[in-house]
Coordinates of C-alpha atoms and ligand atoms in Angstrom, one line a residue:
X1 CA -13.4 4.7 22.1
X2 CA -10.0 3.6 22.4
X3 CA -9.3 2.0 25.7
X4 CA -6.1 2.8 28.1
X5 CA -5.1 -0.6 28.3
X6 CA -4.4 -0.7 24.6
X7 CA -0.7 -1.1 23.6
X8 CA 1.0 0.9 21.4
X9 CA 1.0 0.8 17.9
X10 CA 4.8 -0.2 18.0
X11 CA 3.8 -2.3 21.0
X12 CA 1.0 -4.0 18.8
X13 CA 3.4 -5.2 16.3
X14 CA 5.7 -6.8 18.1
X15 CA 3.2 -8.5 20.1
X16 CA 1.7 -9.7 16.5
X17 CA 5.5 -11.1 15.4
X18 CA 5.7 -12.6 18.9
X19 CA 2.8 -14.6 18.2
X20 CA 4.3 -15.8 15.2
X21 CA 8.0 -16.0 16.0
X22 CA 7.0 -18.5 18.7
X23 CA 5.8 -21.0 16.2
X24 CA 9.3 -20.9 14.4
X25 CA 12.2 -22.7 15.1
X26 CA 14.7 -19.5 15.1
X27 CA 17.9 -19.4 16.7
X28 CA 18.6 -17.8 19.6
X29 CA 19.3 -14.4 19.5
X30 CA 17.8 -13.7 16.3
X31 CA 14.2 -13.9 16.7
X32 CA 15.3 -10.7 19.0
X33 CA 17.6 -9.4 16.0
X34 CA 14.8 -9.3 13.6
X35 CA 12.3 -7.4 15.9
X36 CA 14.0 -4.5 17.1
X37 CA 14.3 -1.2 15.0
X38 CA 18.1 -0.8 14.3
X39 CA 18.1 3.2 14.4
X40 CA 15.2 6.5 14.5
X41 CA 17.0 9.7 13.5
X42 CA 15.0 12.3 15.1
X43 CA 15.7 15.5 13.2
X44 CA 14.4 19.6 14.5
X45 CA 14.5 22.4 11.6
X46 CA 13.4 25.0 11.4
X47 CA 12.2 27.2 7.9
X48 CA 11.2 30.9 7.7
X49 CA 7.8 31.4 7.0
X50 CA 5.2 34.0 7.4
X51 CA 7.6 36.3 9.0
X52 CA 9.2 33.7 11.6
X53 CA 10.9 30.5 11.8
X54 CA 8.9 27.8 12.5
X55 CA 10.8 24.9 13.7
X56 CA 9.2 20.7 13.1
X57 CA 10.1 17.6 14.0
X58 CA 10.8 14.9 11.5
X59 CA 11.5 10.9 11.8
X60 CA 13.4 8.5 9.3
X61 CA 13.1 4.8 11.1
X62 CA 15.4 2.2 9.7
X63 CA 13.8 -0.9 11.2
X64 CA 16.1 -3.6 9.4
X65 CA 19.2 -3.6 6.9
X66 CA 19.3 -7.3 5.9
X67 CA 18.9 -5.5 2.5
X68 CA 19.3 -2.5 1.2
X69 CA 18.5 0.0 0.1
X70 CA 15.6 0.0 3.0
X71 CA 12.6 1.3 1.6
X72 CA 9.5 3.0 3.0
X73 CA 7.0 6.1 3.2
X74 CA 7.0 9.6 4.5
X75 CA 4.0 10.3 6.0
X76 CA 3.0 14.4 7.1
X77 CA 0.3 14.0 9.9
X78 CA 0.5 16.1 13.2
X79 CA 0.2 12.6 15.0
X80 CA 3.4 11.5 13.6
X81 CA 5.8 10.4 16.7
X82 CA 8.0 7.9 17.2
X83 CA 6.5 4.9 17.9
X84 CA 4.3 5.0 15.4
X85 CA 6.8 5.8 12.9
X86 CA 9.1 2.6 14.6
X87 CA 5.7 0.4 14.1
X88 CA 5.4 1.4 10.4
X89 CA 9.4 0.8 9.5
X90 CA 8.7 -2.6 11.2
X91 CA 5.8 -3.2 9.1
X92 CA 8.1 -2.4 6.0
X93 CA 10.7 -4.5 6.4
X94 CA 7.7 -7.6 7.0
X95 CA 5.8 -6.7 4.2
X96 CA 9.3 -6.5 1.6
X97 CA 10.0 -10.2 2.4
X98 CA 6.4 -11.2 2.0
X99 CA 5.7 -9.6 -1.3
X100 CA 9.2 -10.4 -2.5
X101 CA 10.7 -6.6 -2.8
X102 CA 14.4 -7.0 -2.3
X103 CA 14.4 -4.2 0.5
X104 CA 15.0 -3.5 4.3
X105 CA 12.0 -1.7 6.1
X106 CA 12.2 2.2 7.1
X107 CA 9.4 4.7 7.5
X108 CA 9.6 8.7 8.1
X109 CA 7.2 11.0 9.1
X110 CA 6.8 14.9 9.9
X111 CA 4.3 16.3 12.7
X112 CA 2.9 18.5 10.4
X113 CA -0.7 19.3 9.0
X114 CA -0.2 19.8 5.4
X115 CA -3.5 21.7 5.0
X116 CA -2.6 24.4 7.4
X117 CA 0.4 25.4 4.6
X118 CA 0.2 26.5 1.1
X119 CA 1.7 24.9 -1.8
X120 CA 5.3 27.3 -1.9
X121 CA 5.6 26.8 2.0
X122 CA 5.2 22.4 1.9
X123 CA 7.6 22.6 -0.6
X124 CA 10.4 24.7 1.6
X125 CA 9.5 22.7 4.5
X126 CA 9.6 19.4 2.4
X127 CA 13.1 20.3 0.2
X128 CA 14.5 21.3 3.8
X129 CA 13.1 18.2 5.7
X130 CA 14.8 16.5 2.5
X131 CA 17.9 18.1 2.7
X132 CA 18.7 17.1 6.5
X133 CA 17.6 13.2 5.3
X134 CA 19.8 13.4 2.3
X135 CA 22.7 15.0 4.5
X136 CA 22.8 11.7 6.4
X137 CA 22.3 9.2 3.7
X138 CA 18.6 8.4 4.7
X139 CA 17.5 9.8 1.4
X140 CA 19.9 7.6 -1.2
X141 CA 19.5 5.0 -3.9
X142 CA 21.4 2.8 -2.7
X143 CA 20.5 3.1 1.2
X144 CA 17.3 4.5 1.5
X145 CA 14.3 5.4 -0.7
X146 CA 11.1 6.4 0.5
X147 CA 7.9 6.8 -1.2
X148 CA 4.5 8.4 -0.3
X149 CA 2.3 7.7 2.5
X150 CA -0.2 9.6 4.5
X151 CA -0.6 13.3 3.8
X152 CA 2.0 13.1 1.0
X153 CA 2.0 12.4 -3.1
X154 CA 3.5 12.6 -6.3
X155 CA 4.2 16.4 -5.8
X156 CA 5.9 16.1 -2.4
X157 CA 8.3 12.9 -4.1
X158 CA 9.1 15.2 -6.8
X159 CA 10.4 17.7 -4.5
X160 CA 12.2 15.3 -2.9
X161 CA 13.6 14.1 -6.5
X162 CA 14.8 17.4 -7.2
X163 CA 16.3 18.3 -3.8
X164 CA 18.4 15.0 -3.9
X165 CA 19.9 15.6 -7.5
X166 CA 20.7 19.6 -6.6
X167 CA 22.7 18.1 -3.8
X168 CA 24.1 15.3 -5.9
X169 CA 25.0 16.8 -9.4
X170 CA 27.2 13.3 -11.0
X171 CA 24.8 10.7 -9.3
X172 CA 23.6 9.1 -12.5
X173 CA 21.4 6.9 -10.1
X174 CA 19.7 10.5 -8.9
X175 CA 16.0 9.5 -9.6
X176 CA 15.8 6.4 -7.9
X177 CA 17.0 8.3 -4.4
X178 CA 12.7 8.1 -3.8
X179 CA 9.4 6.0 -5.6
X180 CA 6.1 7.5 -6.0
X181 CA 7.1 10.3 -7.8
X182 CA 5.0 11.7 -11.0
X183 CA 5.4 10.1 -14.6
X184 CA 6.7 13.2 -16.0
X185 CA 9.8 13.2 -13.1
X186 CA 11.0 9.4 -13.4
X187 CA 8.1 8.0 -11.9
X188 CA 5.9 4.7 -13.2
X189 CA 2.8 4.7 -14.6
X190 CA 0.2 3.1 -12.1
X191 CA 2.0 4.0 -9.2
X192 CA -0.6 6.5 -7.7
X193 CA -3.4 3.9 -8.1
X194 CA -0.8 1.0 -7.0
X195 CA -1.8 0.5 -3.0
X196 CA -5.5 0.4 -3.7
X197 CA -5.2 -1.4 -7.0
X198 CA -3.3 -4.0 -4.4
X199 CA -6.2 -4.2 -2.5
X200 CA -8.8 -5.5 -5.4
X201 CA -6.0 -7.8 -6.8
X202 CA -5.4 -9.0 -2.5
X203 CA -9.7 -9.6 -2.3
X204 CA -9.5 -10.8 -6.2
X205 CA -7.3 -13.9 -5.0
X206 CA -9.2 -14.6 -1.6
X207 CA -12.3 -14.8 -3.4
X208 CA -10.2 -17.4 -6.3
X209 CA -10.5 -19.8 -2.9
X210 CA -13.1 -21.3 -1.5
X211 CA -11.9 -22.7 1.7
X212 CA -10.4 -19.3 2.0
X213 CA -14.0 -17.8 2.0
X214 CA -16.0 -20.4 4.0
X215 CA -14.0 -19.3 6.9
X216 CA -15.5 -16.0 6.9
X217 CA -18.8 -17.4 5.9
X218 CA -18.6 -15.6 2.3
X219 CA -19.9 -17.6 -1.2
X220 CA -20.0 -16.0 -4.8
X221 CA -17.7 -13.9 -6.1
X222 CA -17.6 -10.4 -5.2
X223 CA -20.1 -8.9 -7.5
X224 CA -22.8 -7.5 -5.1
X225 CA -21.1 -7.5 -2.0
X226 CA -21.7 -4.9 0.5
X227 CA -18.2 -3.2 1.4
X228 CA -17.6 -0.6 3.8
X229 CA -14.2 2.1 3.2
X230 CA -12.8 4.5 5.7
X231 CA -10.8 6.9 4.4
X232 CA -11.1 8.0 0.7
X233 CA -7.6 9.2 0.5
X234 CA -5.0 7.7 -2.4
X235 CA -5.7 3.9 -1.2
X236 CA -9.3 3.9 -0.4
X237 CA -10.4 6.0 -3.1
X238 CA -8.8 3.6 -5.2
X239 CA -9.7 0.4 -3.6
X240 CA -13.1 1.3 -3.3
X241 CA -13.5 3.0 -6.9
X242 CA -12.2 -0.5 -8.9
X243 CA -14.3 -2.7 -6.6
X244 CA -17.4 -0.9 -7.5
X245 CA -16.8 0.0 -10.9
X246 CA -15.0 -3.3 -12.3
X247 CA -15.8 -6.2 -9.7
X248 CA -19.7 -5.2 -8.8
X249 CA -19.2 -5.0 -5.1
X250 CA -21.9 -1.9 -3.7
X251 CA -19.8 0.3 -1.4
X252 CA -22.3 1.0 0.9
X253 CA -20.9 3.1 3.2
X254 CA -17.9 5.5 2.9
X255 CA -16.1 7.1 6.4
X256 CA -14.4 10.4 6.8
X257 CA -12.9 12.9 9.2
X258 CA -16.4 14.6 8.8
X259 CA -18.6 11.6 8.8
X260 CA -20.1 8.9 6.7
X261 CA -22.0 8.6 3.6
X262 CA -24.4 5.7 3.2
X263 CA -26.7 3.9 0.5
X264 CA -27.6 0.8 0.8
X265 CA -27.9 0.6 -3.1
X266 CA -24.3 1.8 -3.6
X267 CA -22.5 4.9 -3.5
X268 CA -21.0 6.3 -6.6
X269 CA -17.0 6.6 -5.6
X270 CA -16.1 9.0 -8.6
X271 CA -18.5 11.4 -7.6
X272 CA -18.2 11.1 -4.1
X273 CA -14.4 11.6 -4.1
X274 CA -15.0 14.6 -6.9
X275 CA -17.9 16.3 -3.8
X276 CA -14.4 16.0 -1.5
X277 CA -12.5 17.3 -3.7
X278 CA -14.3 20.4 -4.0
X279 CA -16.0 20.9 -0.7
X280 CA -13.1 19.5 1.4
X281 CA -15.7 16.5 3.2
X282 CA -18.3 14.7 2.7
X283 CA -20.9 16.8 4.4
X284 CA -23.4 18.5 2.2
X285 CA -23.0 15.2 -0.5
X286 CA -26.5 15.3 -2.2
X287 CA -27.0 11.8 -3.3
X288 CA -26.7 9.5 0.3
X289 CA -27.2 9.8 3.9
X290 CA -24.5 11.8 5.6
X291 CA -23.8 11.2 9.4
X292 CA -21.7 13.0 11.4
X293 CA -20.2 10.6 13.9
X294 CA -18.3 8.4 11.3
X295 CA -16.7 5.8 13.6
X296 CA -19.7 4.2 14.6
X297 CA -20.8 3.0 10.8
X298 CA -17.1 0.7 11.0
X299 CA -20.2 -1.7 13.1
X300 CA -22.5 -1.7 10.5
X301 CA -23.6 -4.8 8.8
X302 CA -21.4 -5.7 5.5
X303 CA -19.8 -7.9 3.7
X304 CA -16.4 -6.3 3.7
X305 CA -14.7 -3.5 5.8
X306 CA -11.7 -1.6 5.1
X307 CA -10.1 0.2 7.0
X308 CA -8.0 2.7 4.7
X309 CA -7.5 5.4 6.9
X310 CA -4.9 5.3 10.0
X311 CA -3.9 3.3 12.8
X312 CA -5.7 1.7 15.7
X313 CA -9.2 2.0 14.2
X314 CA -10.8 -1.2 15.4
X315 CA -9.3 -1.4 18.9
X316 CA -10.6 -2.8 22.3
X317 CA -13.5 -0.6 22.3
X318 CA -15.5 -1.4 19.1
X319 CA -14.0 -4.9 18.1
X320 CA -16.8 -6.7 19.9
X321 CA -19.7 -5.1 17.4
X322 CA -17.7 -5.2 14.2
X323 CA -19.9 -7.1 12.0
X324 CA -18.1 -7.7 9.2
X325 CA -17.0 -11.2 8.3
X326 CA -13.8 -10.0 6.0
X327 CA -11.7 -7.3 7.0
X328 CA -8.9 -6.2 4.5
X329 CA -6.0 -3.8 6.0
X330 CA -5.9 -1.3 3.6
X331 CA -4.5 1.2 6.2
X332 CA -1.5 0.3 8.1
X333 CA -2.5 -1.1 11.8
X334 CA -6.3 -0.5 11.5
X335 CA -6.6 -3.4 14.1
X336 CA -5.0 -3.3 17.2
X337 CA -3.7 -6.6 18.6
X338 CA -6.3 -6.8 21.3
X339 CA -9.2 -5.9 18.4
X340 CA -7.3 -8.9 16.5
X341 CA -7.8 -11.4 19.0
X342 CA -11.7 -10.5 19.6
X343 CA -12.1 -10.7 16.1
X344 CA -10.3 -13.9 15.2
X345 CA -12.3 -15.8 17.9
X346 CA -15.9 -14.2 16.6
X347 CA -14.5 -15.9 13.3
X348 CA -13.9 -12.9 11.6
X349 CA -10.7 -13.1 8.6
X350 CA -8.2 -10.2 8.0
X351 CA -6.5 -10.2 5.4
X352 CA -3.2 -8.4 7.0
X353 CA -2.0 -5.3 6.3
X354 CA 1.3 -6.1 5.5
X355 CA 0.2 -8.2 2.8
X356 CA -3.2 -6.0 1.9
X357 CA -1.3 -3.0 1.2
X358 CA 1.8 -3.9 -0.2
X359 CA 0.8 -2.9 -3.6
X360 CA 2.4 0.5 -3.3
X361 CA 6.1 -1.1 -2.6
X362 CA 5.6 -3.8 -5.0
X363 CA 4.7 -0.6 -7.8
X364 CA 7.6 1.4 -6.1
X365 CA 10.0 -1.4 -6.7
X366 CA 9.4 -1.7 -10.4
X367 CA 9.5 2.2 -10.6
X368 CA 13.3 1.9 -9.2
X369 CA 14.3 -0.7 -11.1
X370 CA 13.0 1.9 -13.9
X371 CA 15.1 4.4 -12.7
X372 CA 18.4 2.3 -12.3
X373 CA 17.9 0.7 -15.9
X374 CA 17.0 4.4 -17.3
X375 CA 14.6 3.0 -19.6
X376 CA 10.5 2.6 -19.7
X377 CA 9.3 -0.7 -19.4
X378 CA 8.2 -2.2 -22.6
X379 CA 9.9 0.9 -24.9
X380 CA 12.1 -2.6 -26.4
X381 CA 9.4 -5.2 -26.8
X382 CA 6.1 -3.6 -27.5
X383 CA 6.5 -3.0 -31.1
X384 CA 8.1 -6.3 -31.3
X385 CA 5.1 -8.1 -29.7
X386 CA 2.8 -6.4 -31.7
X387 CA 4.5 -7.5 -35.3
X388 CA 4.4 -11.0 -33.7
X389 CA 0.6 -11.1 -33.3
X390 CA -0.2 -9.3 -36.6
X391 CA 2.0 -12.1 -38.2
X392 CA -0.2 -15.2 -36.5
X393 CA -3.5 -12.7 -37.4
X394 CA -2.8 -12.3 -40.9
X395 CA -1.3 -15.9 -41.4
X396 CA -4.9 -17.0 -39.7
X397 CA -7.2 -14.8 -42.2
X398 CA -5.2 -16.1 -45.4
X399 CA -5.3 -19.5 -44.3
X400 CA -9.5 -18.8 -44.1
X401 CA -9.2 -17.1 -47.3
X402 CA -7.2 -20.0 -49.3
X403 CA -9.6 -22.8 -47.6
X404 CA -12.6 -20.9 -47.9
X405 CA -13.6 -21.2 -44.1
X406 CA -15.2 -18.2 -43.4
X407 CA -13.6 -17.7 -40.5
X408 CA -13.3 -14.0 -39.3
X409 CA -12.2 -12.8 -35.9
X410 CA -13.7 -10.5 -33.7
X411 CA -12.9 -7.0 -34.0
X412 CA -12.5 -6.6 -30.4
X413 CA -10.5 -9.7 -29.9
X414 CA -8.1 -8.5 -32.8
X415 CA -7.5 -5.2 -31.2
X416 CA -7.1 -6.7 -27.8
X417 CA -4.6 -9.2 -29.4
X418 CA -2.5 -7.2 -31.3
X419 CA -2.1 -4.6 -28.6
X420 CA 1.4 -4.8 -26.8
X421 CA 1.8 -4.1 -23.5
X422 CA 2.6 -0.6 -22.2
X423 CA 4.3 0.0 -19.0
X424 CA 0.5 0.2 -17.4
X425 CA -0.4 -3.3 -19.1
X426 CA 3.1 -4.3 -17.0
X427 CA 2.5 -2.9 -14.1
X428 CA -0.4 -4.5 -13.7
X429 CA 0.5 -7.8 -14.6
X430 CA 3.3 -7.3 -12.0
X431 CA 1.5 -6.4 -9.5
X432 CA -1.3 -9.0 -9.8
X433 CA 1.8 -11.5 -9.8
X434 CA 2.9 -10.6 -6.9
X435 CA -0.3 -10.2 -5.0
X436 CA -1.2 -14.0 -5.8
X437 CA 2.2 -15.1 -5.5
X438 CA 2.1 -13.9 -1.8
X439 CA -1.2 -14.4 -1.1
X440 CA -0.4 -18.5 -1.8
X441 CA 2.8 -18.0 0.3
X442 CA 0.7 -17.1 3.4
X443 CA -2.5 -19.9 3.0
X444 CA 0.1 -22.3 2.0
X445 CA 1.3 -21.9 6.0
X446 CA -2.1 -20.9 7.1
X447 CA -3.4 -24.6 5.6
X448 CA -1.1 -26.8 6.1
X449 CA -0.2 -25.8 10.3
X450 CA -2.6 -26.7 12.4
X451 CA -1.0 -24.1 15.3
X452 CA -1.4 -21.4 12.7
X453 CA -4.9 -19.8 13.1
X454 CA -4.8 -17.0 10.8
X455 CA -3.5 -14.9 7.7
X456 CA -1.9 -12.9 9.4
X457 CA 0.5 -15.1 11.4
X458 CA 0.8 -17.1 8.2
X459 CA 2.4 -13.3 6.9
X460 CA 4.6 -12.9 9.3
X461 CA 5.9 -16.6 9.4
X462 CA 6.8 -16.5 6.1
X463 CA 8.4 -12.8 6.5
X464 CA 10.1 -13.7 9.3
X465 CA 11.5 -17.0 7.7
X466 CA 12.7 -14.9 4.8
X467 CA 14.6 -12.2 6.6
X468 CA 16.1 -15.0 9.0
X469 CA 17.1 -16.6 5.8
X470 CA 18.5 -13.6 4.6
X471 CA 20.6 -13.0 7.9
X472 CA 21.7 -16.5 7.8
X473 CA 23.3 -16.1 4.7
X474 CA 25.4 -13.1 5.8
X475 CA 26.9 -15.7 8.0
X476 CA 24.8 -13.8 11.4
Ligands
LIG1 P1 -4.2 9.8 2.4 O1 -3.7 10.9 3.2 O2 -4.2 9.9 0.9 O3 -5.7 9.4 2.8 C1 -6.1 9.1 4.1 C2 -7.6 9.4 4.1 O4 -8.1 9.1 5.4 C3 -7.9 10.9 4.0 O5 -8.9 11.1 3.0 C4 -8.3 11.4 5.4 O6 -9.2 12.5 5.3 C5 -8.9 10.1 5.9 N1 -8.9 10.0 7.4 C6 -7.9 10.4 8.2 N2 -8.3 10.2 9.5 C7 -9.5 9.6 9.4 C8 -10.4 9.2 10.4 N3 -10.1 9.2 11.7 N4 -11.6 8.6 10.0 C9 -11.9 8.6 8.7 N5 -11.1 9.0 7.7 C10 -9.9 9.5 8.1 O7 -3.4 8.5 2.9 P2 -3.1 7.1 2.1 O8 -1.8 7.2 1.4 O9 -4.4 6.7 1.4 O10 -2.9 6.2 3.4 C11 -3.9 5.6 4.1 C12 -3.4 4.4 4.9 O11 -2.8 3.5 3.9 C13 -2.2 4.7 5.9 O12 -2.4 3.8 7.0 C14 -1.0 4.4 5.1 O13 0.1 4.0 5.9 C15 -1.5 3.2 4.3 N6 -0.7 2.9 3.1 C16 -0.5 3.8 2.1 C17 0.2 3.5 0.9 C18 0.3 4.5 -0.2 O14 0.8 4.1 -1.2 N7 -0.1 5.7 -0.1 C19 0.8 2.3 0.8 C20 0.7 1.4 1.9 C21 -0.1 1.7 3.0

């Protein structure tokens, strides 16, 4: 259980950028500049439904405007509040300059729960919740574009979308007012899968190191390793479905609002997620143990935990009996900063949130780029690419015919090789760029300082140096 002592989530954050800020050499003032949220618009509205209005309460944090537009997720949950929206914007804006996405952090979030509404009533309440962002430029191209977080998708971004262009007819630039939104309404292909597609690139690279692993007392590869999820929503249903399917891990255990499924031999993550689906939980699941009391099974022997749910997961109360060696922050804030120090002195590595999860932003920048260029990536080159290789293929089987070599390629590797990419096949590649480009940002700092103990300081060193430089440049 969750202790009193325990700071806030917002609290927690800055206490994590304090540890790091203090190993920089930042000028004065600005280490202060760079922490602090620059504005929360708290709006009330209310929408007419079921015979009355009902009036809710909606956030839109802009943590920092060294760039802009700022970028960052709405997120429906009935514990949305301030603070926690505030921690999340700040998150943003670290996790941008650490993966390289040329944006300012900002978060929103409405205290709502999205299962208590039909599908005609989340959109009024989402198109009006829009409308008042969009009013005050918190919804814009330019200035601020979110994307989908908790309790929100593709539908909900469309919505958004189409509220923003009613309200702004001759803005050419329309589309790119919010990220995440469906393929068929501007949005990118491999966005949905993006954040937990992240987090098997993130592990991918961690596991390409050695050193990396022997301090959480990991060898091999990842095929066969026991990994826990929590949460089976858009990033742990991802993360936890390409683990098992394409890297061999055994996902063990799977936690939910109604419990946990186990099986020691490996659950199967399609067919659990298609049970949820239809029966709403896991309870009932046929083919594993179900418990009822999920939280405990975060303690359970594994190889790898993540936490892919919420905030504040591993706190004060449970840190001391996590087991795990490796634990990747799939979830925003699943470790709480006192959880983080127990951990880090059991030996335990985390691979940081802001870094773990910022597949979703790195995905939602190359879907506004999309939007602003107005033009699929790859339409130009793929056809291009493809005449290429079927030149050097055809010039390689008559050069075996003349010569009499014999030689014949592989049918598989032909087809592979003479396949240009799609806007998937670019995606990807983006995204696995940036995930090992970053990842050697942060163990470049985490190696080579002796005061620097962990990944996650190593993040926000390098996040912080970025923005600074960024601030510096404006002349501030
Ligand atoms: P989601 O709503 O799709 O899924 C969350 C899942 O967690 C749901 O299945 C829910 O039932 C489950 N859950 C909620 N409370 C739980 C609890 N106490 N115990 C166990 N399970 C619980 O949300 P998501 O988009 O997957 O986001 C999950 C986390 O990842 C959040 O912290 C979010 O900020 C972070 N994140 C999301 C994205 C993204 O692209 N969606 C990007 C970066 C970070």
């Amino acid at each position: 259980m969750q202790q009193t002592k325990e700071p806030s989530f917002r609290e927690s954050v800055d206490l994590m950028f304090n540890r790091a800020a203090k190993l920089m050499d930042l000028s004065p003032g600005l280490e202060q500049k760079i922490r602090v949220c620059n504005s929360t618009y708290t709006v009330r509205f209310g929408v007419r439904l079921r015979g009355k209005i009902e009036t809710f309460t909606g956030y839109r944090s802009v943590h920092s405007e060294h760039m802009e537009p700022v970028k960052g997720g709405i997120r429906y949950a009935l514990s949305v509040h301030q603070d926690e929206v505030e921690a999340l914007a700040a998150l943003m804006t670290y996790k941008c300059a650490l993966v390289e996405t040329p944006f300012g952090g900002s978060k929103g979030g409405l205290c709502i729960d999205p299962r208590q509404w039909d599908e005609h009533e989340l959109e009024q309440i989402t198109r009006r919740f829009a409308y008042e962002l969009i009013k005050r430029d918190l919804i814009h191209p330019a200035q601020n574009v979110p994307a989908p977080d908790m309790g929100t998708g593709e539908r909900e971004m469309a919505w958004i979308a189409d509220q923003y262009a009613r309200m702004n007819t001759t803005d050419i630039n329309a589309k790119a007012c919010v990220t995440g939104k469906p393929p068929h309404a501007g949005g990118i292909q491999g966005r949905v899968e993006a954040t937990g597609r992240g987090v098997q690139y993130a592990l991918r690279e961690f596991f390409r190191h050695k050193e990396d692993m022997a301090r959480a007392g990991l060898t091999g590869g990842l095929d066969g390793k026991r990994v826990i999820v929590q949460g089976l929503g858009n990033v742990g249903y991802h993360a936890a479905k390409f683990l098992s399917e394409e890297d061999g891990c055994k996902v063990i255990a799977v936690i939910e609002r109604d419990g946990a499924l186990l099986d020691p031999k490996g659950l199967n993550i399609e067919d659990v997620r298609q049970w949820m689906n239809r029966h709403g939980g896991l309870a009932g699941y046929p083919n594993a143990t179900h418990v009822a009391d999920g939280a405990p099974v975060l303690e359970e022997a594994c190889d790898i935990l993540i936490p892919a749910a919420m905030e504040g997961v591993i706190n004060l109360g449970n840190a001391e009996r996590i087991r795990a060696p490796l634990i990747v922050e799939a979830a925003n804030g699943p470790v709480t900063f006192g959880a983080d120090e127990i951990l880090r002195r059991k030996g335990c590595v985390i691979i940081p949130d802001m870094y773990a999860n910022a597949g979703g932003v790195t995905v939602s920048y190359f879907e506004w780029v999309k939007n602003l260029s107005h033009i699929r990536f790859g339409r130009m080159q793929r056809r291009a690419e493809e005449a290429r290789s079927r030149l050097l293929v055809e010039e390689l089987e008559r050069l075996s015919a003349d010569k009499g070599l014999g030689w014949t390629l592989a049918e598989d590797f032909k087809e592979r090789f003479l396949t240009g990419s799609d806007e998937l096949a670019l995606v990807r590649s983006g995204l696995d760029d940036t995930m090992r480009t970053a990842y050697q940002a942060m163990r470049e700092v985490w190696h080579s300082r002796q005061d620097v103990e962990d990944l996650r300081v190593a993040a926000y060193i390098v996040s912080i140096g970025r923005v600074a430089q960024t601030y510096r440049s404006k002349g501030l």
